[in-house]
Amino acid sequence: MILNGTAASIKSMEIRGAGRIARAAVEALADYARNLEVSDADAFKREMQKAAEILTETRPTAVSLPNAVRYVMRALDSFESVEAAREAVLARAAEFIDHSEHAVERIAEIGARHISDGDVLLTHCNSEAALGCILEAHRQEKEIEVYATEVRPRGQGLITIRALNDAGIRTNYIIDSAVRYFINDVDLVIVGADAIAVNGAVVNKIGTAQIAHAADEARTNVIVAAETYKFAPRTILGEKIAIEERDTGEVLPGTIAENLPFVRVRNPAFDVTPAEYVDLIVTEMGAFPPELAYLVIRDYLGWKIEDLR
Ligand code: RUB
């Protein structure tokens, strides 16, 4: 069974990026359901709930993870036998993965429309949705150039520049703190999201808020590429999106930190960009301003106020 292995890989970030995390969790749930041997349907549901919890506890910020798990687990709302429950879980898991893969392709098509021939783009971290838009614009033979950040402390920028280089896109690799220095050379910032709140605030890799702020000051547009399952329904009730704080050893080796008793190392993995710094959110359902986030939660995720009690 791959459940514990997948949970460990999400925690250690071997599997990372909000979309990939969601698909990996759903695959692990499906695999667990396929192999689960229990005597009755209630036990099946109980065991599946435990598995779902193990997966959702791995990383707190990417809302795609609980949204995806919830989508699959809704198969267990009503069922008559273990076999029927198993089938229903497997069907929903396959549906989610298919939807997710198509969503990323559709976002690339829609996002590429907002990239013009001759544009200089800037991206931060490694987002398959954001990168998809850039790669699609390039495939459409738009002449583009990209600035990609390093992304301290885990260096996800390296994954991004490899993909851009493989596609033959002219790319500038810069340290995170050089964004303000280069922002006037940039026409469009395009990033992904781990979560989007009902008020249109975007949670993404630490540093995104600073970049969006610099872009706002330079009158540079900011686009967020995100599947609808990155929207966070519970923010309707004012629930905050938890920001993951990772091991401090990622920032400063313990051997150095232990000799600095007055220094506390902090390592938040994500930050919140207010809606006012975001011009457009590109989803698989279309592109719209962040102020319309509630419509996605209501119309596409199907959450009504009464579901949240
Ligand atoms: C990844 C990150 C990405 C989003 C969107 O953080 O912040 O921008 O998850 O990615 P980490 P995608 O590396 O800590 O997981 O578009 O691939 O879902």
mmCIF file of C-alpha atoms and ligand atoms in Angstrom:
data_model
loop_
_atom_site.group_PDB
_atom_site.id
_atom_site.type_symbol
_atom_site.label_atom_id
_atom_site.label_comp_id
_atom_site.label_asym_id
_atom_site.label_seq_id
_atom_site.Cartn_x
_atom_site.Cartn_y
_atom_site.Cartn_z
ATOM 1 C CA MET A 1 0.000 0.000 0.000
ATOM 2 C CA ILE A 2 1.309 3.397 -0.909
ATOM 3 C CA LEU A 3 -0.568 5.429 1.724
ATOM 4 C CA ASN A 4 2.268 5.925 4.232
ATOM 5 C CA GLY A 5 4.891 6.332 1.517
ATOM 6 C CA THR A 6 2.855 9.043 -0.207
ATOM 7 C CA ALA A 7 2.198 10.819 3.098
ATOM 8 C CA ALA A 8 5.929 10.779 3.882
ATOM 9 C CA SER A 9 6.846 12.011 0.384
ATOM 10 C CA ILE A 10 4.393 14.924 0.631
ATOM 11 C CA LYS A 11 5.810 15.858 4.050
ATOM 12 C CA SER A 12 9.409 15.736 2.853
ATOM 13 C CA MET A 13 8.420 17.639 -0.341
ATOM 14 C CA GLU A 14 9.577 14.875 -2.652
ATOM 15 C CA ILE A 15 6.035 15.310 -3.923
ATOM 16 C CA ARG A 16 5.359 19.049 -3.957
ATOM 17 C CA GLY A 17 3.299 21.744 -5.651
ATOM 18 C CA ALA A 18 -0.372 22.030 -4.744
ATOM 19 C CA GLY A 19 -1.764 20.246 -7.810
ATOM 20 C CA ARG A 20 0.649 17.317 -7.649
ATOM 21 C CA ILE A 21 0.065 16.941 -3.906
ATOM 22 C CA ALA A 22 -3.692 16.677 -4.511
ATOM 23 C CA ARG A 23 -3.338 14.079 -7.280
ATOM 24 C CA ALA A 24 -0.824 12.009 -5.291
ATOM 25 C CA ALA A 25 -3.146 12.001 -2.253
ATOM 26 C CA VAL A 26 -6.088 10.891 -4.384
ATOM 27 C CA GLU A 27 -4.015 8.115 -5.962
ATOM 28 C CA ALA A 28 -2.966 6.949 -2.487
ATOM 29 C CA LEU A 29 -6.602 6.961 -1.310
ATOM 30 C CA ALA A 30 -7.652 4.942 -4.356
ATOM 31 C CA ASP A 31 -4.858 2.444 -3.800
ATOM 32 C CA TYR A 32 -5.845 2.130 -0.133
ATOM 33 C CA ALA A 33 -9.493 1.539 -1.067
ATOM 34 C CA ARG A 34 -8.525 -1.043 -3.689
ATOM 35 C CA ASN A 35 -6.577 -3.124 -1.160
ATOM 36 C CA LEU A 36 -8.690 -2.627 1.950
ATOM 37 C CA GLU A 37 -9.970 -5.903 3.374
ATOM 38 C CA VAL A 38 -12.736 -5.397 5.929
ATOM 39 C CA SER A 39 -15.850 -7.297 6.952
ATOM 40 C CA ASP A 40 -18.481 -4.575 6.618
ATOM 41 C CA ALA A 41 -19.207 -1.233 5.023
ATOM 42 C CA ASP A 42 -18.950 0.745 8.276
ATOM 43 C CA ALA A 43 -15.449 -0.555 8.865
ATOM 44 C CA PHE A 44 -14.580 0.366 5.277
ATOM 45 C CA LYS A 45 -15.723 3.937 5.894
ATOM 46 C CA ARG A 46 -13.856 4.144 9.217
ATOM 47 C CA GLU A 47 -10.594 2.916 7.703
ATOM 48 C CA MET A 48 -10.942 5.256 4.727
ATOM 49 C CA GLN A 49 -11.493 8.197 7.077
ATOM 50 C CA LYS A 50 -8.280 7.329 8.942
ATOM 51 C CA ALA A 51 -6.383 7.188 5.643
ATOM 52 C CA ALA A 52 -7.877 10.517 4.559
ATOM 53 C CA GLU A 53 -6.708 12.098 7.808
ATOM 54 C CA ILE A 54 -3.158 10.775 7.428
ATOM 55 C CA LEU A 55 -3.010 12.404 4.004
ATOM 56 C CA THR A 56 -4.603 15.743 4.884
ATOM 57 C CA GLU A 57 -2.296 16.200 7.870
ATOM 58 C CA THR A 58 0.859 16.082 5.767
ATOM 59 C CA ARG A 59 0.980 19.744 4.701
ATOM 60 C CA PRO A 60 -1.387 22.346 6.077
ATOM 61 C CA THR A 61 -1.463 25.122 3.473
ATOM 62 C CA ALA A 62 -2.289 23.624 0.060
ATOM 63 C CA VAL A 63 -6.107 23.637 0.100
ATOM 64 C CA SER A 64 -6.082 21.456 -3.002
ATOM 65 C CA LEU A 65 -5.257 18.572 -0.656
ATOM 66 C CA PRO A 66 -8.343 18.624 1.626
ATOM 67 C CA ASN A 67 -10.534 19.665 -1.323
ATOM 68 C CA ALA A 68 -9.374 16.652 -3.349
ATOM 69 C CA VAL A 69 -9.664 14.237 -0.428
ATOM 70 C CA ARG A 70 -13.140 15.550 0.382
ATOM 71 C CA TYR A 71 -14.193 15.081 -3.243
ATOM 72 C CA VAL A 72 -13.219 11.402 -3.133
ATOM 73 C CA MET A 73 -14.593 10.792 0.354
ATOM 74 C CA ARG A 74 -18.025 12.075 -0.658
ATOM 75 C CA ALA A 75 -18.340 8.641 -2.312
ATOM 76 C CA LEU A 76 -18.869 7.316 1.208
ATOM 77 C CA ASP A 77 -21.857 9.528 2.037
ATOM 78 C CA SER A 78 -24.203 6.697 1.082
ATOM 79 C CA PHE A 79 -23.484 3.140 -0.029
ATOM 80 C CA GLU A 80 -24.786 -0.376 0.533
ATOM 81 C CA SER A 81 -21.818 -2.726 0.551
ATOM 82 C CA VAL A 82 -18.047 -2.746 0.794
ATOM 83 C CA GLU A 83 -17.809 -3.453 -2.943
ATOM 84 C CA ALA A 84 -20.149 -0.585 -3.835
ATOM 85 C CA ALA A 85 -18.179 1.778 -1.586
ATOM 86 C CA ARG A 86 -14.882 0.646 -3.087
ATOM 87 C CA GLU A 87 -16.164 1.180 -6.631
ATOM 88 C CA ALA A 88 -17.530 4.607 -5.755
ATOM 89 C CA VAL A 89 -14.207 5.726 -4.227
ATOM 90 C CA LEU A 90 -12.247 4.476 -7.241
ATOM 91 C CA ALA A 91 -14.622 6.200 -9.667
ATOM 92 C CA ARG A 92 -14.387 9.528 -7.847
ATOM 93 C CA ALA A 93 -10.598 9.269 -7.592
ATOM 94 C CA ALA A 94 -10.302 8.652 -11.348
ATOM 95 C CA GLU A 95 -12.666 11.562 -12.004
ATOM 96 C CA PHE A 96 -10.604 13.924 -9.856
ATOM 97 C CA ILE A 97 -7.315 12.995 -11.501
ATOM 98 C CA ASP A 98 -8.798 13.336 -14.972
ATOM 99 C CA HIS A 99 -10.349 16.697 -14.055
ATOM 100 C CA SER A 100 -7.095 17.934 -12.513
ATOM 101 C CA GLU A 101 -4.975 17.027 -15.537
ATOM 102 C CA HIS A 102 -7.425 18.652 -17.925
ATOM 103 C CA ALA A 103 -7.673 21.711 -15.677
ATOM 104 C CA VAL A 104 -3.940 22.330 -15.910
ATOM 105 C CA GLU A 105 -4.102 22.054 -19.735
ATOM 106 C CA ARG A 106 -7.098 24.377 -19.931
ATOM 107 C CA ILE A 107 -5.426 26.944 -17.644
ATOM 108 C CA ALA A 108 -2.391 26.890 -19.933
ATOM 109 C CA GLU A 109 -4.613 27.686 -22.944
ATOM 110 C CA ILE A 110 -6.500 30.470 -21.170
ATOM 111 C CA GLY A 111 -3.410 31.898 -19.453
ATOM 112 C CA ALA A 112 -1.431 31.998 -22.714
ATOM 113 C CA ARG A 113 -4.054 34.388 -24.134
ATOM 114 C CA HIS A 114 -2.956 36.930 -21.554
ATOM 115 C CA ILE A 115 0.688 36.692 -22.589
ATOM 116 C CA SER A 116 1.598 38.902 -25.547
ATOM 117 C CA ASP A 117 4.260 38.525 -28.175
ATOM 118 C CA GLY A 118 7.411 40.229 -26.848
ATOM 119 C CA ASP A 119 6.437 39.963 -23.163
ATOM 120 C CA VAL A 120 8.999 39.614 -20.407
ATOM 121 C CA LEU A 121 7.519 37.454 -17.639
ATOM 122 C CA LEU A 122 8.491 36.803 -14.067
ATOM 123 C CA THR A 123 7.569 33.657 -12.163
ATOM 124 C CA HIS A 124 8.261 32.533 -8.612
ATOM 125 C CA CYS A 125 8.615 28.996 -7.250
ATOM 126 C CA ASN A 126 7.605 26.079 -9.417
ATOM 127 C CA SER A 127 3.954 25.984 -10.374
ATOM 128 C CA GLU A 128 2.792 23.621 -13.092
ATOM 129 C CA ALA A 129 -0.244 25.858 -13.712
ATOM 130 C CA ALA A 130 1.842 29.038 -14.113
ATOM 131 C CA LEU A 131 4.551 27.259 -16.070
ATOM 132 C CA GLY A 132 1.876 25.705 -18.293
ATOM 133 C CA CYS A 133 0.731 29.195 -19.385
ATOM 134 C CA ILE A 134 4.317 30.236 -20.178
ATOM 135 C CA LEU A 135 5.091 27.037 -22.103
ATOM 136 C CA GLU A 136 1.842 27.317 -24.067
ATOM 137 C CA ALA A 137 2.603 30.941 -25.050
ATOM 138 C CA HIS A 138 6.006 29.763 -26.262
ATOM 139 C CA ARG A 139 4.412 26.860 -28.157
ATOM 140 C CA GLN A 140 2.210 29.427 -29.897
ATOM 141 C CA GLU A 141 5.467 31.032 -31.064
ATOM 142 C CA LYS A 142 5.122 34.147 -28.964
ATOM 143 C CA GLU A 143 8.550 35.670 -28.405
ATOM 144 C CA ILE A 144 8.915 35.654 -24.605
ATOM 145 C CA GLU A 145 11.649 35.958 -22.006
ATOM 146 C CA VAL A 146 11.351 34.867 -18.382
ATOM 147 C CA TYR A 147 12.814 35.922 -15.047
ATOM 148 C CA ALA A 148 12.693 32.998 -12.608
ATOM 149 C CA THR A 149 13.554 33.342 -8.920
ATOM 150 C CA GLU A 150 15.776 31.020 -6.924
ATOM 151 C CA VAL A 151 13.177 30.376 -4.150
ATOM 152 C CA ARG A 152 15.064 30.147 -0.886
ATOM 153 C CA PRO A 153 15.321 27.942 1.061
ATOM 154 C CA ARG A 154 14.313 24.889 -1.003
ATOM 155 C CA GLY A 155 15.380 26.151 -4.431
ATOM 156 C CA GLN A 156 12.286 25.202 -6.472
ATOM 157 C CA GLY A 157 13.420 27.803 -9.039
ATOM 158 C CA LEU A 158 15.879 25.227 -10.313
ATOM 159 C CA ILE A 159 13.031 22.952 -11.408
ATOM 160 C CA THR A 160 11.444 25.919 -13.180
ATOM 161 C CA ILE A 161 14.573 27.006 -15.056
ATOM 162 C CA ARG A 162 15.239 23.426 -16.176
ATOM 163 C CA ALA A 163 11.743 23.245 -17.702
ATOM 164 C CA LEU A 164 12.123 26.666 -19.342
ATOM 165 C CA ASN A 165 15.560 25.771 -20.645
ATOM 166 C CA ASP A 166 14.312 22.430 -22.010
ATOM 167 C CA ALA A 167 11.639 24.334 -23.936
ATOM 168 C CA GLY A 168 14.280 26.712 -25.322
ATOM 169 C CA ILE A 169 12.873 29.808 -23.584
ATOM 170 C CA ARG A 170 15.296 32.664 -22.854
ATOM 171 C CA THR A 171 15.476 32.716 -19.055
ATOM 172 C CA ASN A 172 17.119 34.879 -16.397
ATOM 173 C CA TYR A 173 17.719 33.146 -13.073
ATOM 174 C CA ILE A 174 17.760 35.615 -10.189
ATOM 175 C CA ILE A 175 17.941 35.525 -6.407
ATOM 176 C CA ASP A 176 14.656 36.282 -4.655
ATOM 177 C CA SER A 177 15.822 39.646 -3.384
ATOM 178 C CA ALA A 178 16.650 40.845 -6.937
ATOM 179 C CA VAL A 179 12.981 41.062 -7.944
ATOM 180 C CA ARG A 180 12.645 44.784 -7.129
ATOM 181 C CA TYR A 181 15.855 45.443 -9.096
ATOM 182 C CA PHE A 182 14.462 43.840 -12.266
ATOM 183 C CA ILE A 183 10.724 44.504 -11.945
ATOM 184 C CA ASN A 184 10.763 47.475 -14.348
ATOM 185 C CA ASP A 185 12.006 45.127 -17.085
ATOM 186 C CA VAL A 186 9.029 42.806 -16.525
ATOM 187 C CA ASP A 187 5.651 43.058 -18.333
ATOM 188 C CA LEU A 188 3.765 40.389 -16.430
ATOM 189 C CA VAL A 189 4.188 38.379 -13.230
ATOM 190 C CA ILE A 190 2.647 34.916 -13.370
ATOM 191 C CA VAL A 191 2.540 32.615 -10.356
ATOM 192 C CA GLY A 192 0.544 29.660 -9.060
ATOM 193 C CA ALA A 193 -1.388 29.289 -5.800
ATOM 194 C CA ASP A 194 -1.675 26.916 -2.882
ATOM 195 C CA ALA A 195 -4.920 28.448 -1.722
ATOM 196 C CA ILE A 196 -7.240 31.308 -2.620
ATOM 197 C CA ALA A 197 -9.505 32.843 0.003
ATOM 198 C CA VAL A 198 -13.069 34.006 -0.558
ATOM 199 C CA ASN A 199 -11.844 37.626 -0.573
ATOM 200 C CA GLY A 200 -9.465 36.855 -3.450
ATOM 201 C CA ALA A 201 -6.300 36.809 -1.319
ATOM 202 C CA VAL A 202 -3.771 34.371 -2.754
ATOM 203 C CA VAL A 203 -1.585 32.073 -0.675
ATOM 204 C CA ASN A 204 1.543 31.009 -2.524
ATOM 205 C CA LYS A 205 5.247 30.396 -1.956
ATOM 206 C CA ILE A 206 6.889 32.741 0.531
ATOM 207 C CA GLY A 207 8.023 35.861 -1.295
ATOM 208 C CA THR A 208 5.018 36.064 -3.616
ATOM 209 C CA ALA A 209 3.497 38.935 -1.611
ATOM 210 C CA GLN A 210 6.730 40.962 -1.857
ATOM 211 C CA ILE A 211 6.870 40.337 -5.602
ATOM 212 C CA ALA A 212 3.232 41.377 -6.042
ATOM 213 C CA HIS A 213 3.891 44.508 -4.007
ATOM 214 C CA ALA A 214 6.895 45.420 -6.154
ATOM 215 C CA ALA A 215 4.817 44.692 -9.286
ATOM 216 C CA ASP A 216 2.013 46.926 -8.051
ATOM 217 C CA GLU A 217 4.443 49.778 -7.448
ATOM 218 C CA ALA A 218 5.879 49.307 -10.964
ATOM 219 C CA ARG A 219 2.368 49.029 -12.522
ATOM 220 C CA THR A 220 3.169 45.494 -13.674
ATOM 221 C CA ASN A 221 0.227 43.102 -13.899
ATOM 222 C CA VAL A 222 0.070 39.976 -11.733
ATOM 223 C CA ILE A 223 -1.732 36.836 -12.913
ATOM 224 C CA VAL A 224 -2.385 33.827 -10.702
ATOM 225 C CA ALA A 225 -2.891 30.463 -12.416
ATOM 226 C CA ALA A 226 -4.904 28.117 -10.211
ATOM 227 C CA GLU A 227 -7.344 25.242 -10.576
ATOM 228 C CA THR A 228 -10.739 25.762 -8.936
ATOM 229 C CA TYR A 229 -9.897 23.199 -6.232
ATOM 230 C CA LYS A 230 -7.297 25.638 -4.858
ATOM 231 C CA PHE A 231 -10.110 27.884 -3.598
ATOM 232 C CA ALA A 232 -10.666 27.574 0.137
ATOM 233 C CA PRO A 233 -14.387 27.174 0.985
ATOM 234 C CA ARG A 234 -14.038 27.582 4.739
ATOM 235 C CA THR A 235 -12.718 31.111 4.343
ATOM 236 C CA ILE A 236 -16.383 32.063 3.791
ATOM 237 C CA LEU A 237 -16.764 31.764 7.561
ATOM 238 C CA GLY A 238 -13.614 33.729 8.241
ATOM 239 C CA GLU A 239 -11.466 30.640 8.765
ATOM 240 C CA LYS A 240 -7.812 31.475 8.158
ATOM 241 C CA ILE A 241 -5.598 29.459 5.850
ATOM 242 C CA ALA A 242 -2.846 27.906 7.955
ATOM 243 C CA ILE A 243 0.634 28.927 6.894
ATOM 244 C CA GLU A 244 3.113 26.081 7.169
ATOM 245 C CA GLU A 245 6.301 26.817 9.099
ATOM 246 C CA ARG A 246 8.933 24.304 8.118
ATOM 247 C CA ASP A 247 12.058 23.015 9.807
ATOM 248 C CA THR A 248 14.529 25.816 10.571
ATOM 249 C CA GLY A 249 17.403 23.632 9.332
ATOM 250 C CA GLU A 250 16.198 24.439 5.808
ATOM 251 C CA VAL A 251 17.294 28.056 6.441
ATOM 252 C CA LEU A 252 20.296 27.706 8.767
ATOM 253 C CA PRO A 253 22.115 24.476 9.642
ATOM 254 C CA GLY A 254 21.554 23.422 13.245
ATOM 255 C CA THR A 255 25.337 23.396 13.813
ATOM 256 C CA ILE A 256 25.427 27.173 13.240
ATOM 257 C CA ALA A 257 22.081 27.950 14.886
ATOM 258 C CA GLU A 258 23.017 26.151 18.126
ATOM 259 C CA ASN A 259 25.830 28.667 18.706
ATOM 260 C CA LEU A 260 23.467 31.634 18.344
ATOM 261 C CA PRO A 261 21.290 31.364 21.447
ATOM 262 C CA PHE A 262 19.594 34.754 20.902
ATOM 263 C CA VAL A 263 18.651 34.032 17.316
ATOM 264 C CA ARG A 264 15.352 32.413 16.413
ATOM 265 C CA VAL A 265 15.211 31.166 12.838
ATOM 266 C CA ARG A 266 11.794 31.445 11.183
ATOM 267 C CA ASN A 267 10.804 29.507 8.067
ATOM 268 C CA PRO A 268 7.266 30.174 6.826
ATOM 269 C CA ALA A 269 6.771 28.364 3.515
ATOM 270 C CA PHE A 270 3.956 30.557 2.161
ATOM 271 C CA ASP A 271 2.587 34.074 2.405
ATOM 272 C CA VAL A 272 -0.649 35.894 1.622
ATOM 273 C CA THR A 273 -0.950 38.325 -1.282
ATOM 274 C CA PRO A 274 -3.948 40.631 -0.852
ATOM 275 C CA ALA A 275 -6.465 40.663 -3.721
ATOM 276 C CA GLU A 276 -5.642 44.287 -4.519
ATOM 277 C CA TYR A 277 -2.241 43.166 -5.867
ATOM 278 C CA VAL A 278 -3.708 40.488 -8.122
ATOM 279 C CA ASP A 279 -5.108 41.486 -11.512
ATOM 280 C CA LEU A 280 -6.462 38.198 -12.730
ATOM 281 C CA ILE A 281 -6.960 34.623 -11.590
ATOM 282 C CA VAL A 282 -6.866 32.086 -14.407
ATOM 283 C CA THR A 283 -8.804 28.902 -13.655
ATOM 284 C CA GLU A 284 -9.958 26.050 -15.885
ATOM 285 C CA MET A 285 -13.393 27.728 -15.899
ATOM 286 C CA GLY A 286 -12.081 31.038 -17.175
ATOM 287 C CA ALA A 287 -10.179 34.112 -16.046
ATOM 288 C CA PHE A 288 -11.662 36.657 -13.662
ATOM 289 C CA PRO A 289 -10.631 39.283 -11.113
ATOM 290 C CA PRO A 290 -9.910 38.012 -7.562
ATOM 291 C CA GLU A 291 -13.037 39.751 -6.254
ATOM 292 C CA LEU A 292 -15.117 36.993 -7.880
ATOM 293 C CA ALA A 293 -13.517 34.201 -5.820
ATOM 294 C CA TYR A 294 -16.797 33.539 -3.999
ATOM 295 C CA LEU A 295 -18.477 32.561 -7.281
ATOM 296 C CA VAL A 296 -15.954 29.742 -7.764
ATOM 297 C CA ILE A 297 -16.529 28.467 -4.238
ATOM 298 C CA ARG A 298 -20.310 28.579 -4.682
ATOM 299 C CA ASP A 299 -20.805 27.610 -8.337
ATOM 300 C CA TYR A 300 -17.908 25.253 -9.070
ATOM 301 C CA LEU A 301 -17.030 23.765 -5.696
ATOM 302 C CA GLY A 302 -20.712 23.670 -4.746
ATOM 303 C CA TRP A 303 -20.242 24.972 -1.184
ATOM 304 C CA LYS A 304 -23.136 26.808 0.320
ATOM 305 C CA ILE A 305 -23.091 28.625 3.651
ATOM 306 C CA GLU A 306 -25.144 25.823 5.263
ATOM 307 C CA ASP A 307 -22.457 23.223 4.322
ATOM 308 C CA LEU A 308 -19.994 25.046 6.518
ATOM 309 C CA ARG A 309 -21.719 24.751 9.843
HETATM 310 C C1 RUB B 1 4.738 25.255 -4.260
HETATM 311 C C2 RUB B 1 4.087 26.541 -4.629
HETATM 312 C C3 RUB B 1 3.389 26.591 -5.959
HETATM 313 C C4 RUB B 1 1.919 26.212 -5.776
HETATM 314 C C5 RUB B 1 1.219 26.014 -7.094
HETATM 315 O O1 RUB B 1 5.209 25.228 -2.945
HETATM 316 O O2 RUB B 1 4.022 27.484 -3.862
HETATM 317 O O3 RUB B 1 3.470 27.884 -6.497
HETATM 318 O O4 RUB B 1 1.821 25.017 -5.026
HETATM 319 O O5 RUB B 1 1.808 24.941 -7.779
HETATM 320 P P1 RUB B 1 5.989 23.902 -2.422
HETATM 321 P P2 RUB B 1 1.000 24.065 -8.877
HETATM 322 O O6 RUB B 1 7.166 23.717 -3.309
HETATM 323 O O7 RUB B 1 6.341 24.237 -1.004
HETATM 324 O O8 RUB B 1 5.003 22.748 -2.507
HETATM 325 O O9 RUB B 1 0.521 25.037 -9.905
HETATM 326 O O10 RUB B 1 2.035 23.115 -9.396
HETATM 327 O O11 RUB B 1 -0.114 23.395 -8.169
#
